[in-house]
Tab-separated table of C-alpha atoms in Angstrom:
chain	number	residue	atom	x	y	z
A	4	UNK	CA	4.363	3.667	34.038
A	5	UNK	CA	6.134	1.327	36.486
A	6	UNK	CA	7.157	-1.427	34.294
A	7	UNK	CA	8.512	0.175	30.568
A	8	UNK	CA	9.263	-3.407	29.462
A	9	UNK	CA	6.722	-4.528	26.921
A	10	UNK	CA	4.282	-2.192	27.932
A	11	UNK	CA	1.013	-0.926	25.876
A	12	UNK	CA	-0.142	2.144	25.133
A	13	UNK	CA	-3.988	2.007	24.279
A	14	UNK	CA	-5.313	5.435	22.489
A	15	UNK	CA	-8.914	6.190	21.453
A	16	UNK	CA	-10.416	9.857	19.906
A	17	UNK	CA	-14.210	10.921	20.516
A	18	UNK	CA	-15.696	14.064	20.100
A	19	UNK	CA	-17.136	13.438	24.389
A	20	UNK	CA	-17.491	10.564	26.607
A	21	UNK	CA	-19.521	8.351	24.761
A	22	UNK	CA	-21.265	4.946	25.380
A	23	UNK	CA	-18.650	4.151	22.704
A	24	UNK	CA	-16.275	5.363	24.472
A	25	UNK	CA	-16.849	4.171	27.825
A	26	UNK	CA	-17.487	0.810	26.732
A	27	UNK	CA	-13.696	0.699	24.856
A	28	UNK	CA	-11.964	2.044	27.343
A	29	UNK	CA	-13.683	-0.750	29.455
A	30	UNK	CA	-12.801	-3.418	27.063
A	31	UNK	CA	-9.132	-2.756	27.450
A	32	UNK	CA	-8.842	-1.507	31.156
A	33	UNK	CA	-7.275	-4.657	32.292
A	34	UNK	CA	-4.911	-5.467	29.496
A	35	UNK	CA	-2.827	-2.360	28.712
A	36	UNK	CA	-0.845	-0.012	30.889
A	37	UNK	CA	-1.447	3.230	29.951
A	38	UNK	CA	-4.887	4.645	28.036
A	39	UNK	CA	-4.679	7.938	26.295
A	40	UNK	CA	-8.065	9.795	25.190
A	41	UNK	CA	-8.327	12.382	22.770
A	42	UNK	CA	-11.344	14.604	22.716
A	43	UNK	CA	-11.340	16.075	19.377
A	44	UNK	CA	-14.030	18.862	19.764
A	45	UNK	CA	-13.915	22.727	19.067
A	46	UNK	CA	-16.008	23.836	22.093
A	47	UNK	CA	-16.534	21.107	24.662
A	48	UNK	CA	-13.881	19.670	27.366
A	49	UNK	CA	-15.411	16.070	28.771
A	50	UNK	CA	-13.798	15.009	31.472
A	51	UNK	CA	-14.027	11.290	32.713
A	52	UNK	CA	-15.831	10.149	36.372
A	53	UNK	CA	-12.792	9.546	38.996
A	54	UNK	CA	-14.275	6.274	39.635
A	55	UNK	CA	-14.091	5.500	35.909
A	56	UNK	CA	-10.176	5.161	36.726
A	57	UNK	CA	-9.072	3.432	39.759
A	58	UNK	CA	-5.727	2.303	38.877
A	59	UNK	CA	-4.919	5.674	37.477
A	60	UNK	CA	-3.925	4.445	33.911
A	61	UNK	CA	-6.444	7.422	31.645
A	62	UNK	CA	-4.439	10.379	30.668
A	63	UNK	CA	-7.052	12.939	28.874
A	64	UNK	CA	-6.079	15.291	26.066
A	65	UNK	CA	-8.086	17.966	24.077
A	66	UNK	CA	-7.526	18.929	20.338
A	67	UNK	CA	-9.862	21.129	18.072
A	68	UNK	CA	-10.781	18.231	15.354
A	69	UNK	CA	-8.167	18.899	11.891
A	70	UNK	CA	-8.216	16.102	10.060
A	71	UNK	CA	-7.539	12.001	10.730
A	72	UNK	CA	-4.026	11.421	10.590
A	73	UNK	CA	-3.355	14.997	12.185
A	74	UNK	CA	-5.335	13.911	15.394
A	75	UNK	CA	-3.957	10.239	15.680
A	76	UNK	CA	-0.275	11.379	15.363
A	77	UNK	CA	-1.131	13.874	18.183
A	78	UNK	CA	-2.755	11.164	20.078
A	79	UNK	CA	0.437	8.825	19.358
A	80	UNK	CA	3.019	11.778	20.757
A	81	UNK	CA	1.108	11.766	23.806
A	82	UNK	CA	2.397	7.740	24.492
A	83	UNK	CA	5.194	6.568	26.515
A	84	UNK	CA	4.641	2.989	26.425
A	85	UNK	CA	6.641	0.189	24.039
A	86	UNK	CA	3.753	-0.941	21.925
A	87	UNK	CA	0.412	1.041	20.555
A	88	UNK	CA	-2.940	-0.467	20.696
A	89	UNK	CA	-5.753	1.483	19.364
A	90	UNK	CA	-9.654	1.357	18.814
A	91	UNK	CA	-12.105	3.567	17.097
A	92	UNK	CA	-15.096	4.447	19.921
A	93	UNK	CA	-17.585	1.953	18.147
A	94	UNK	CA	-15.094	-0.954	18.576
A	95	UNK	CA	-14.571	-3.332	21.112
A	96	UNK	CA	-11.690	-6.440	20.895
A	97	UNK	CA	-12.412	-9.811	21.344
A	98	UNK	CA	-11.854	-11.786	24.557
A	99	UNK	CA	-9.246	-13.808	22.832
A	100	UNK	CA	-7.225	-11.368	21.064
A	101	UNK	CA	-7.027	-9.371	24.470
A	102	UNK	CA	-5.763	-12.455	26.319
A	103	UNK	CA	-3.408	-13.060	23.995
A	104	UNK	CA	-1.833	-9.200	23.781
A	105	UNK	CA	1.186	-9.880	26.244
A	106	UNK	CA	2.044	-12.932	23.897
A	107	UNK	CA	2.213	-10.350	21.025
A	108	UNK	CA	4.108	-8.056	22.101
A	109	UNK	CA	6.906	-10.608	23.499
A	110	UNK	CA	8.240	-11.300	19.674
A	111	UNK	CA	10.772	-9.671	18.710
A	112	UNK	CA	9.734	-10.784	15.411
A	113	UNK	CA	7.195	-8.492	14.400
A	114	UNK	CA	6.593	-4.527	14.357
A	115	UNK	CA	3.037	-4.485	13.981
A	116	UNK	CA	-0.466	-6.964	13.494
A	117	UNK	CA	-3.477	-6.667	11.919
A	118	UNK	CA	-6.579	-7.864	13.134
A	119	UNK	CA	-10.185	-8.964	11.119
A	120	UNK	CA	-12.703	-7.313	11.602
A	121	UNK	CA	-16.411	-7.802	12.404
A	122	UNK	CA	-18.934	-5.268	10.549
A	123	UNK	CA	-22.135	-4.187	11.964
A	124	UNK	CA	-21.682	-6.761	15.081
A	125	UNK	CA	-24.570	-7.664	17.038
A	126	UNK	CA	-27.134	-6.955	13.384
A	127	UNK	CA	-28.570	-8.473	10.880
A	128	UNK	CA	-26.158	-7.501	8.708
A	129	UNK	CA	-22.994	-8.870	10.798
A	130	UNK	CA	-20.261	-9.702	8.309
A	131	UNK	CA	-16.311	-9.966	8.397
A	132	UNK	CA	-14.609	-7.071	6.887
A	133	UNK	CA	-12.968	-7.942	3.845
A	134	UNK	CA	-9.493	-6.437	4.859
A	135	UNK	CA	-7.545	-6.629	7.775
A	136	UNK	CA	-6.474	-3.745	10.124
A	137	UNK	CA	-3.164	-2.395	12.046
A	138	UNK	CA	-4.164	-2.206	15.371
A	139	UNK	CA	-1.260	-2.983	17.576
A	140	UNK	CA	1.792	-1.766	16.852
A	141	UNK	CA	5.548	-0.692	17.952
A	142	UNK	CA	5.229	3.025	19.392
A	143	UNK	CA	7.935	5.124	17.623
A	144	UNK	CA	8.177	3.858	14.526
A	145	UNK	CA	5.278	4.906	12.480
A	146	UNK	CA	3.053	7.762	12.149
A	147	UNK	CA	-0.406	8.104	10.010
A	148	UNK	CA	-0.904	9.349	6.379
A	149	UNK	CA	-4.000	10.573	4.795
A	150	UNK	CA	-6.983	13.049	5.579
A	151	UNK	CA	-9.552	10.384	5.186
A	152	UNK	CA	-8.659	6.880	4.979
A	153	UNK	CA	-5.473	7.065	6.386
A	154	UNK	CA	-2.795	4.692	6.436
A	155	UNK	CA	0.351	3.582	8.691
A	156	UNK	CA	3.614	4.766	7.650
A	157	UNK	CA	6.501	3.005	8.828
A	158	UNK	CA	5.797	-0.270	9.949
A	159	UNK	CA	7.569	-3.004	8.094
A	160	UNK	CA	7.494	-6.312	9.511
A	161	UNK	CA	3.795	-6.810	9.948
A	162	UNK	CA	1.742	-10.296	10.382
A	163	UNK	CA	-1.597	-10.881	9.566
A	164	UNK	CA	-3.574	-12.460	12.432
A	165	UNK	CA	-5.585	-14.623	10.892
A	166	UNK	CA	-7.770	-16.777	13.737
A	167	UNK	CA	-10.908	-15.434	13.238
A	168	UNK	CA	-11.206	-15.496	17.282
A	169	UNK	CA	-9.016	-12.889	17.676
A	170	UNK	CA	-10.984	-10.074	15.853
A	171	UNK	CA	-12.316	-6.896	16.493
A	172	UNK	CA	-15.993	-5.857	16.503
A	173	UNK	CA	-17.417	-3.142	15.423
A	174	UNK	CA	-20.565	-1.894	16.793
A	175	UNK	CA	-21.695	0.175	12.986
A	176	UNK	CA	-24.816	0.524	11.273
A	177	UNK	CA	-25.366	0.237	7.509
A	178	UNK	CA	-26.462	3.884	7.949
A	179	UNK	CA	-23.537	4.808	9.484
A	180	UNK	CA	-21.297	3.441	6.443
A	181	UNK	CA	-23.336	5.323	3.940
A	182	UNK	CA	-23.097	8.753	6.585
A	183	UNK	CA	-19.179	8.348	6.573
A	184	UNK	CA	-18.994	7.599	2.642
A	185	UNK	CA	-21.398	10.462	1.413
A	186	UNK	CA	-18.768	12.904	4.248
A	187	UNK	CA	-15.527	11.208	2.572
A	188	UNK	CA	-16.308	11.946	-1.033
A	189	UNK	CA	-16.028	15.577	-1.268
A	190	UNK	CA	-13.024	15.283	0.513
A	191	UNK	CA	-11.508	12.960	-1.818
A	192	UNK	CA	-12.901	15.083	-4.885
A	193	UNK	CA	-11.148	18.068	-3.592
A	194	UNK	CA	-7.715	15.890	-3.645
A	195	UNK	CA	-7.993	15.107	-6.943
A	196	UNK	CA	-8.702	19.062	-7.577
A	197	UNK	CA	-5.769	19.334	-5.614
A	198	UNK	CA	-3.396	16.832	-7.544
A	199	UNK	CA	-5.032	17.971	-10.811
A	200	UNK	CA	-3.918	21.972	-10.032
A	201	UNK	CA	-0.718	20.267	-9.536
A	202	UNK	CA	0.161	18.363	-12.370
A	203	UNK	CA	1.722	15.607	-10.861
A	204	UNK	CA	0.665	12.878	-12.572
A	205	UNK	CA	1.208	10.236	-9.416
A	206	UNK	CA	-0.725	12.728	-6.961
A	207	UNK	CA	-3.968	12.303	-9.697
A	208	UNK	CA	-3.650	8.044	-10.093
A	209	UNK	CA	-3.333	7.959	-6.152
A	210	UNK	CA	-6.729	10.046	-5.770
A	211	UNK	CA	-8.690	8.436	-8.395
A	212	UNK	CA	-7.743	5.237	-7.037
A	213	UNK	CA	-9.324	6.778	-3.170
A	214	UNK	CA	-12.170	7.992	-4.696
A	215	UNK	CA	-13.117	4.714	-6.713
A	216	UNK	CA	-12.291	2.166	-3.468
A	217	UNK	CA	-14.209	4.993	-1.250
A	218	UNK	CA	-17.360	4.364	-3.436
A	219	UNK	CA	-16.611	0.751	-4.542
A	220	UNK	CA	-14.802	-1.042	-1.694
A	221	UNK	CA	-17.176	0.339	0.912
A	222	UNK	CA	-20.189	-0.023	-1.394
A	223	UNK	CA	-23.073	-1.337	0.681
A	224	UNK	CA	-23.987	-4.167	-1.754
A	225	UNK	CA	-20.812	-5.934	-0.310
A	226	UNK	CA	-21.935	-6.124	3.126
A	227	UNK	CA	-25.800	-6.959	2.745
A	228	UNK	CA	-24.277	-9.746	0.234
A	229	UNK	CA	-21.252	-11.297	1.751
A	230	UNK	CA	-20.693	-13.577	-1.678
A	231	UNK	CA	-19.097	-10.432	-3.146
A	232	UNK	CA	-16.856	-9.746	-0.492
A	233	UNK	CA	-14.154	-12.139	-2.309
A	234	UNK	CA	-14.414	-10.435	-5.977
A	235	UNK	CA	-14.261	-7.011	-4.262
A	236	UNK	CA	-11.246	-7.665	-2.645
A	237	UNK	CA	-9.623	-8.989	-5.584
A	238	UNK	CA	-10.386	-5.993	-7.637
A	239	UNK	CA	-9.113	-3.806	-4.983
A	240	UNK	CA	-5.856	-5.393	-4.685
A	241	UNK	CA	-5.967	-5.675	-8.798
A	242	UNK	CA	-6.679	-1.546	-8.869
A	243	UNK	CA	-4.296	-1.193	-6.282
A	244	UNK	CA	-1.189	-3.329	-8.243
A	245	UNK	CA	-2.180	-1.176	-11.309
A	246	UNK	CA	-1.550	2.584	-9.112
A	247	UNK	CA	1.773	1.170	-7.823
A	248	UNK	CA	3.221	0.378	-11.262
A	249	UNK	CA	2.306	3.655	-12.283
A	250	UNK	CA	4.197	5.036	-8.700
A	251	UNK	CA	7.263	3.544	-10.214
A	252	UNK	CA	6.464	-0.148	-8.579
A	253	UNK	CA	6.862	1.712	-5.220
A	254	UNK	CA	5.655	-0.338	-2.344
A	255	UNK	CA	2.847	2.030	-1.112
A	256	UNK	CA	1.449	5.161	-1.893
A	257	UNK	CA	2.679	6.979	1.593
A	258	UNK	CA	4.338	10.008	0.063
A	259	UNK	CA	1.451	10.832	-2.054
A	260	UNK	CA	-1.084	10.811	0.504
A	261	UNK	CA	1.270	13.086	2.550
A	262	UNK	CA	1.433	15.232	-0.391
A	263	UNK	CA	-2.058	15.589	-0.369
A	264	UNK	CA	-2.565	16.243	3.194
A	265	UNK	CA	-1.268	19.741	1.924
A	266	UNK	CA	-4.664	20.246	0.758
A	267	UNK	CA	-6.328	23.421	2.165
C-alpha cells in the first residue's frame, strides 16, 4: 500500500465467488486501497479472474468456516490499512456514502460510523432497517464478539450517520431472514444451556435477552409492516436497558458474549 495515510481496508467473507461477491467487491473497487476476501469454506479454494483486479488491490485468504466473530477477526488481522470498511456479500453502499468515505476518515474526531440500512432493496418489501450498523471503522482498535449476532468491541467514539443517502443496501429476501433466524436459534438455545450449566447469573440474562431480540427484533411482521418498526425498536432498547442494570449498569454486554463464545 503506497500511501498508509488515511488509507482503507475493505474486507468481505463468502463461502466462493459469488454474484454477491463480485458485485461488492465492484461497488468499492474505486474507493478503498486495499480489499481483503475471505473464503470461509471446508473443501473449496475460489480464486478470483486476473482481470477482476487490475490495480492489484484483492488479497485472497482461505479459512474452514468456525463461527462469525472467529472469521471476521481473522479477516481483520489480515489488514494493513488505517481504517476498516466492510460489507456482507449481499450488500452494496450507496453512491453517496462511497463519495463521501475520504471525508470520513479525515476526522480525527471519530473511531468508527454506523450506517442505515436498506432491507430487502430492489422488493416489494424494501424497508429501512430499524438499527444502524458499524461499518467503517479504525483498524486496530476493535475486534468482534459473539457466535451469531456479533458485536464490535472496542470502538468508543462512534457517530451515527444519519442522511438517509448515505446507506447501505441490502440485496435479502424475506426468505432469507426467516433461513438465517430458524439457523440462529439453536445456536442461541445452546448458549443459554451453556450459561445455565454455568451458573452465572449475567451469562443466562445476556442469552435470554439474544434469543428473545433473535425471534422478536427480526420478526418478519416488522418488515412487511414498517408502522411497527418504531415500537420494536423501543422495546429493544427498553429490554436491552433492563439486561445492563442487571450487568451491574455496565455499558455493553461484550464480556459475556465472549464468555459464551466458549461454547463447544
Amino acid at each position: 500500500m503506497k500511501n498508509k495515510h488515511n488509507s482503507i481496508s475493505f474486507y468481505c467473507i463468502s463461502p466462493d465467488f459469488s454474484f454477491g461477491l463480485k458485485r461488492a467487491i465492484q461497488n468499492v473497487y474505486s474507493f478503498v486501497d486495499e480489499i481483503i476476501i475471505l473464503f470461509g469454506s471446508d473443501s473449496k479454494k475460489p480464486t478470483l479472474p486476473v482481470y477482476f483486479d487490475p490495480q492489484h488491490k484483492i488479497k485472497i485468504f482461505y479459512k474452514p468456516f468456525t463461527y462469525f466473530s472467529d472469521m471476521r477477526n481473522f479477516a481483520l488481522s489480515k489488514i494493513s490499512g488505517q481504517w476498516v470498511l466492510m460489507l456482507d456479500s449481499d450488500e452494496i453502499f450507496s453512491a453517496k456514502l462511497l463519495e463521501n468515505l475520504r471525508i470520513l476518515v479525515s476526522t480525527k474526531k471519530y473511531d468508527g460510523y454506523k450506517f442505515h440500512r436498506v432491507n430487502f432493496y430492489q422488493t416489494p418489501n424494501e424497508t429501512m432497517d430499524i438499527f444502524t450498523h458499524t461499518r467503517l471503522f479504525r483498524a486496530g482498535i476493535a475486534l468482534y464478539v459473539g457466535r451469531v449476532h456479533e458485536l464490535l468491541d472496542g470502538i468508543i467514539n462512534i457517530k451515527e450517520v444519519m442522511d438517509t443517502k448515505q446507506v447501505i443496501l441490502h440485496f435479502n429476501k424475506i426468505s432469507d431472514m426467516e433461513k438465517k433466524n430458524r439457523k440462529y436459534l439453536p445456536i442461541l438455545q445452546r448458549e443459554l444451556e451453556f450459561a445455565n450449566k454455568s451458573k452465572n447469573q449475567h451469562l443466562r440474562a445476556v442469552a435470554e435477552f439474544r434469543i428473545w431480540a433473535n425471534i422478536h427484533v427480526d420478526d418478519i411482521k416488522i418488515f412487511k409492516d414498517p408502522s411497527l418498526t418504531k415500537t420494536a425498536r423501543q422495546e429493544f432498547y427498553k429490554r436491552r436497558s433492563q439486561l445492563m442494570k442487571i450487568l451491574g449498569n455496565k455499558k455493553n454486554y461484550h464480556e459475556e458474549l465472549r464468555a459464551l463464545e466458549q461454547l463447544k
